[in-house]
JSON list of C-alpha atoms in Angstrom, two decimals:
[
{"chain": "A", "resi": 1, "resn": "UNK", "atom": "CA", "xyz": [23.83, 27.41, -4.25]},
{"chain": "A", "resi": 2, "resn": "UNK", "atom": "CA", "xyz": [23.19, 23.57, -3.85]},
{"chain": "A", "resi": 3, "resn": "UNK", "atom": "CA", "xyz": [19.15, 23.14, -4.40]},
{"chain": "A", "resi": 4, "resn": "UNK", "atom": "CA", "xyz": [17.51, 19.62, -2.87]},
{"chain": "A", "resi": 5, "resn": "UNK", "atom": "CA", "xyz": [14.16, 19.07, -3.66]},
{"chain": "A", "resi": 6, "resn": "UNK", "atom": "CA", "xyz": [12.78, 15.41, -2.28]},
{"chain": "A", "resi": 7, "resn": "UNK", "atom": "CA", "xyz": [9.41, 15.05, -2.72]},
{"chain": "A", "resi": 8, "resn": "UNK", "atom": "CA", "xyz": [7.74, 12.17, -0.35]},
{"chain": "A", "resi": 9, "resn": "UNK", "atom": "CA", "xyz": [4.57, 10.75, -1.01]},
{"chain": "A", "resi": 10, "resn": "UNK", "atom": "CA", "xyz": [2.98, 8.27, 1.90]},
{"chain": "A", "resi": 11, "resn": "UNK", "atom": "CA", "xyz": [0.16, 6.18, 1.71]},
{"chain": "A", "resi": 12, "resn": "UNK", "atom": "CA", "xyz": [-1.32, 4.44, 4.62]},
{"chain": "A", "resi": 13, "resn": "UNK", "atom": "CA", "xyz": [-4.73, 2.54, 5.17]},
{"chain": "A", "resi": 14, "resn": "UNK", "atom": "CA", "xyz": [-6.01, -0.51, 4.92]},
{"chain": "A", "resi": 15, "resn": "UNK", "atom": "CA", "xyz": [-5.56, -1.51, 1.45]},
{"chain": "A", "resi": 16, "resn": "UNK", "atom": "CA", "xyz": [-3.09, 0.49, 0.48]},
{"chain": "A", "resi": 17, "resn": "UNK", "atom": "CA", "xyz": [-0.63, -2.06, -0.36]},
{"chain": "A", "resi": 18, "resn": "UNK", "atom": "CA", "xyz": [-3.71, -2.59, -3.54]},
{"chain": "A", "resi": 19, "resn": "UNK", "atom": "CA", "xyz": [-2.24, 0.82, -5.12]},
{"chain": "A", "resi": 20, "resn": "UNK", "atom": "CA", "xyz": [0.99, -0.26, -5.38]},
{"chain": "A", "resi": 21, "resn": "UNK", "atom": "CA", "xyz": [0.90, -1.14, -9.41]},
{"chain": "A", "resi": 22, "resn": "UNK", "atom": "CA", "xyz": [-1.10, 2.53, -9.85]},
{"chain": "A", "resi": 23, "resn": "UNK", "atom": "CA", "xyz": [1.50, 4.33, -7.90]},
{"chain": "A", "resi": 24, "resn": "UNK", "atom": "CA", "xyz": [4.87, 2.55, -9.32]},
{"chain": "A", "resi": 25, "resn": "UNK", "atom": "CA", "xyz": [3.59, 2.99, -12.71]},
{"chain": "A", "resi": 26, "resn": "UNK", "atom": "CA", "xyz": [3.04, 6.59, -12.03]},
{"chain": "A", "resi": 27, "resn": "UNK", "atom": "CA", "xyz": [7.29, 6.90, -11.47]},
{"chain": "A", "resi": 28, "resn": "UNK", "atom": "CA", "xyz": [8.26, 4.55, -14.59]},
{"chain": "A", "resi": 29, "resn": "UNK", "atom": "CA", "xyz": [8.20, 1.64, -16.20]},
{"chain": "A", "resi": 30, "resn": "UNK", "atom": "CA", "xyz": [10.53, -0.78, -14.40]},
{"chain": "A", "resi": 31, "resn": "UNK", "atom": "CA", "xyz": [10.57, -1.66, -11.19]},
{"chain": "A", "resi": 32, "resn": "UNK", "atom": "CA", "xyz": [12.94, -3.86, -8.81]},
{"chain": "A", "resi": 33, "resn": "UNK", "atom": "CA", "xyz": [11.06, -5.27, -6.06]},
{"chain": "A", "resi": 34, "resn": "UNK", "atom": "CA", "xyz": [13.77, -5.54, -3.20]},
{"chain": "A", "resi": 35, "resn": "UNK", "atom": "CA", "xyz": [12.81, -8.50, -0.56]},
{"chain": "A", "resi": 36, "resn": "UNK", "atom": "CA", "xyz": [14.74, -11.39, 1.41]},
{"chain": "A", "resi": 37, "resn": "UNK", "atom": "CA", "xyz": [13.70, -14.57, 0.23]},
{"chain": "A", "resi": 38, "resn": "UNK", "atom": "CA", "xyz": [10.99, -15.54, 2.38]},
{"chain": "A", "resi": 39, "resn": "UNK", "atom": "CA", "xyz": [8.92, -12.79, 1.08]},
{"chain": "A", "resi": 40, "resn": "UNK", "atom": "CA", "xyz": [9.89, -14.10, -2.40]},
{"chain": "A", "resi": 41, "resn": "UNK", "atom": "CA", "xyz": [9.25, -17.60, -1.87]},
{"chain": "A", "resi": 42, "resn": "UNK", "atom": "CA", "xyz": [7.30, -18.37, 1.40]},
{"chain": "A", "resi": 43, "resn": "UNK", "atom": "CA", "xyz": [5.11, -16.21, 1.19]},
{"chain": "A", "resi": 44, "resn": "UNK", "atom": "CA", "xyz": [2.48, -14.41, -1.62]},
{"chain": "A", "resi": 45, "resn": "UNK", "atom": "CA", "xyz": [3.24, -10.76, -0.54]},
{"chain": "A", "resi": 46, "resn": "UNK", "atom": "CA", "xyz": [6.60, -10.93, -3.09]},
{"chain": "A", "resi": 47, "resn": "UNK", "atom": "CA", "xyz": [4.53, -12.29, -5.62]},
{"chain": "A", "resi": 48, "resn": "UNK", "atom": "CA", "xyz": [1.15, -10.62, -4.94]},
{"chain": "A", "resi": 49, "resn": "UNK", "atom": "CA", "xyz": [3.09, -6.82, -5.52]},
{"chain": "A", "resi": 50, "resn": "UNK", "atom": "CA", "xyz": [4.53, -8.60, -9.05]},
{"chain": "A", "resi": 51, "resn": "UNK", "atom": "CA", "xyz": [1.48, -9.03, -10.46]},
{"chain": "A", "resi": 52, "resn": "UNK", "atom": "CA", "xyz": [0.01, -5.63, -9.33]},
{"chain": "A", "resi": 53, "resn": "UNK", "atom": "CA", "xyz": [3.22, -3.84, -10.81]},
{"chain": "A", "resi": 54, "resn": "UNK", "atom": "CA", "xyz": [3.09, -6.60, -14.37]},
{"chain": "A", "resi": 55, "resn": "UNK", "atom": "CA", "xyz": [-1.18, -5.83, -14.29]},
{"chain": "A", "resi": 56, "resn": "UNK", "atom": "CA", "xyz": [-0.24, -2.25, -14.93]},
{"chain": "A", "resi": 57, "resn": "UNK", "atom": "CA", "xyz": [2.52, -2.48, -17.60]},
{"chain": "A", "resi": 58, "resn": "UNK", "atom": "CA", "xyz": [5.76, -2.51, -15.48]},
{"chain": "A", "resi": 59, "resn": "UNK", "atom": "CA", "xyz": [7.93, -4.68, -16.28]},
{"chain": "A", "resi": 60, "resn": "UNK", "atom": "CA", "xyz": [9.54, -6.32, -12.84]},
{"chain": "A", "resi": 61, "resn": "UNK", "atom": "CA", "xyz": [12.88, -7.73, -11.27]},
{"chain": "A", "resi": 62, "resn": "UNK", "atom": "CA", "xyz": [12.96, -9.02, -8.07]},
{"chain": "A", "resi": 63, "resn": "UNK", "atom": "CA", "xyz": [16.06, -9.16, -5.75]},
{"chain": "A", "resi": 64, "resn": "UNK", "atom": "CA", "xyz": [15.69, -11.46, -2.91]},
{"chain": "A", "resi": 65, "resn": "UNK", "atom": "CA", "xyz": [18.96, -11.54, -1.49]},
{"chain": "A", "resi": 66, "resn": "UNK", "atom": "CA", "xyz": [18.16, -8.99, 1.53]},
{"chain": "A", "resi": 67, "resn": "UNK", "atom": "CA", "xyz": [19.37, -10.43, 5.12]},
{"chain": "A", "resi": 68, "resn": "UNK", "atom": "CA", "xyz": [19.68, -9.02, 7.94]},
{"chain": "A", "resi": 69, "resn": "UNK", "atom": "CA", "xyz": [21.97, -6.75, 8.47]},
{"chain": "A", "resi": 70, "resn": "UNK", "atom": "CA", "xyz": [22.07, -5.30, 4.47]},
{"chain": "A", "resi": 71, "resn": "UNK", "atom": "CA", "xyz": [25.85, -5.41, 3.86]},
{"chain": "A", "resi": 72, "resn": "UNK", "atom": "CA", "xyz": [27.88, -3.94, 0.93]},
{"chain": "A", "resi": 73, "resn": "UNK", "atom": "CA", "xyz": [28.30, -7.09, -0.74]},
{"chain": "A", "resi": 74, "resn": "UNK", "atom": "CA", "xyz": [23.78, -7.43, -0.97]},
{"chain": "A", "resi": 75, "resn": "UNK", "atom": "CA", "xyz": [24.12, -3.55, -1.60]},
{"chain": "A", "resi": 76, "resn": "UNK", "atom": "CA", "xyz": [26.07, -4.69, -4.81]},
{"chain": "A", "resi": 77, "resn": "UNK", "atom": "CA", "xyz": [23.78, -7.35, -5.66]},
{"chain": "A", "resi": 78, "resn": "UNK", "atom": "CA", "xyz": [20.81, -4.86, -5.80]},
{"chain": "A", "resi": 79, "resn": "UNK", "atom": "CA", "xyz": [22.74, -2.35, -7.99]},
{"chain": "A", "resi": 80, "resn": "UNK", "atom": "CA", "xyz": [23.89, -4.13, -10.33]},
{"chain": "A", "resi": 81, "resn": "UNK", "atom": "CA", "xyz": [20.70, -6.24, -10.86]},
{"chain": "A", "resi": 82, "resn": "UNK", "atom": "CA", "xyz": [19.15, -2.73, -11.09]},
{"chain": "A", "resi": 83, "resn": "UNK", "atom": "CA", "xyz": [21.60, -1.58, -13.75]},
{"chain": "A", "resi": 84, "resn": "UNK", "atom": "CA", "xyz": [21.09, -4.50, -15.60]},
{"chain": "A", "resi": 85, "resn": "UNK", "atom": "CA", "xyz": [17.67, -4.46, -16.26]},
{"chain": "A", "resi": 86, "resn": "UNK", "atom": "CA", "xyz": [17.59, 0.25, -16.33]},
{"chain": "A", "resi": 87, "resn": "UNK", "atom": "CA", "xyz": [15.15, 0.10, -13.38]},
{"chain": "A", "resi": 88, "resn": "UNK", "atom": "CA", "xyz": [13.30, 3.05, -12.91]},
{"chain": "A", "resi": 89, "resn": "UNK", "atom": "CA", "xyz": [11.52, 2.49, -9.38]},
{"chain": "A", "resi": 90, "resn": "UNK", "atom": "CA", "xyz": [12.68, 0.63, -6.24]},
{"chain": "A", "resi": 91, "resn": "UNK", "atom": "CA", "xyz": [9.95, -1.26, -4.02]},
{"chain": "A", "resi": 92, "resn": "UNK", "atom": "CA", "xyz": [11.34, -2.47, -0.41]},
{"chain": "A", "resi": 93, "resn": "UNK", "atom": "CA", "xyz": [8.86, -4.92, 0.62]},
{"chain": "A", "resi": 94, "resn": "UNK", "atom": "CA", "xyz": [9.59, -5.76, 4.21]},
{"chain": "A", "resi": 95, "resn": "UNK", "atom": "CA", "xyz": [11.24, -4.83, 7.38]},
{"chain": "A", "resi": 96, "resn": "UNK", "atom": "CA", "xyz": [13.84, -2.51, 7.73]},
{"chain": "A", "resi": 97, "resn": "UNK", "atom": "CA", "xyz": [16.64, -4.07, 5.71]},
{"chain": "A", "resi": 98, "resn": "UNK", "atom": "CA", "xyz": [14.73, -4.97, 2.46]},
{"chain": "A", "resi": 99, "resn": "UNK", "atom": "CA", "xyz": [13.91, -0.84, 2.64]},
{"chain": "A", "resi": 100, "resn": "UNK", "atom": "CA", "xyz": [17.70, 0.37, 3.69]},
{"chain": "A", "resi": 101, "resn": "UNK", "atom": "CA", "xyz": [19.22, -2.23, 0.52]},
{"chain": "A", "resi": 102, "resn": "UNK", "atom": "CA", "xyz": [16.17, -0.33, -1.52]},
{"chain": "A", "resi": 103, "resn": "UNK", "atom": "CA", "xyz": [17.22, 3.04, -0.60]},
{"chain": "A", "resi": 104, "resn": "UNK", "atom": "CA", "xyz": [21.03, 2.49, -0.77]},
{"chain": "A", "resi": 105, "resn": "UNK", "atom": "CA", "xyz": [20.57, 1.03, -4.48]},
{"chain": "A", "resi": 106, "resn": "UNK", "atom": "CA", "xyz": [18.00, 3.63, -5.57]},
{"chain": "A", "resi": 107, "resn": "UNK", "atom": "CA", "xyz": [20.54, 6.15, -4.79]},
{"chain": "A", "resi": 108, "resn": "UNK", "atom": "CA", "xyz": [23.73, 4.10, -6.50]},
{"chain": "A", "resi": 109, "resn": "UNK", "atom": "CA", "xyz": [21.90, 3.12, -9.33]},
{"chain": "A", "resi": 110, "resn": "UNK", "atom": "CA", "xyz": [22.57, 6.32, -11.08]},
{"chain": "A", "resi": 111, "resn": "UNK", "atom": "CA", "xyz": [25.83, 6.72, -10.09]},
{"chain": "A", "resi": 112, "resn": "UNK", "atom": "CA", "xyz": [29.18, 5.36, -11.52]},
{"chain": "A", "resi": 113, "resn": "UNK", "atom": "CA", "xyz": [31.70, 2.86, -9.06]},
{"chain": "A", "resi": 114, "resn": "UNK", "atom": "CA", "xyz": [30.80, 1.00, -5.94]},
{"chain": "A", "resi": 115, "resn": "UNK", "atom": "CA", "xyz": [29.62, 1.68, -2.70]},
{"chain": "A", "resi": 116, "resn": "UNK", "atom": "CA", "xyz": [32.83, 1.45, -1.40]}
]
């Protein structure tokens, strides 16, 4: 019989986004922080989770190719980069894209082939 066990941890507040390095470090040691690139170059929330995740040992990749609309092709991107550097934990920082393209990848990661 197929068994699924998902366990979901949430953490809200104000100032919760200052756990982040705790938390990720709790799941591994290598992290891929999934954003578009305004979050990873206009703005210090990209960077400000980097040095949270580095600050407790993690070592960090960050994919800023998120748009829109997360296609297969920026699905792709994600994975691979992911494969590349044996990540461990996925952070989607942003809206709803930069968390499906996290999601999608955390799932693929594992897993041999494409999306398609």
């Amino acid at each position: 019989m197929p068994t699924f066990y998902l366990p979901t941890q949430i953490i809200t507040g104000c100032g919760c986004f200052s756990q982040l390095g705790r938390v990720v470090a709790g799941f591994g040691q290598s992290a891929l922080v999934v954003c578009d690139a305004y979050l990873a170059r206009q703005s210090d929330l990209a960077s400000r989770a980097v040095a949270m995740l580095q600050a407790e040992k993690v070592q960090v990749v960050v994919y800023d190719g998120v748009t829109r609309e997360p296609e297969l092709p920026v699905v792709e991107e994600a994975i691979a980069l992911a494969r590349s550097h044996r990540t461990q934990v996925f952070v989607g920082i942003g809206g709803g894209s930069a968390i499906d393209t996290a999601k999608a990848a955390a799932g693929m990661t594992p897993l041999s082939g494409s999306v398609r």
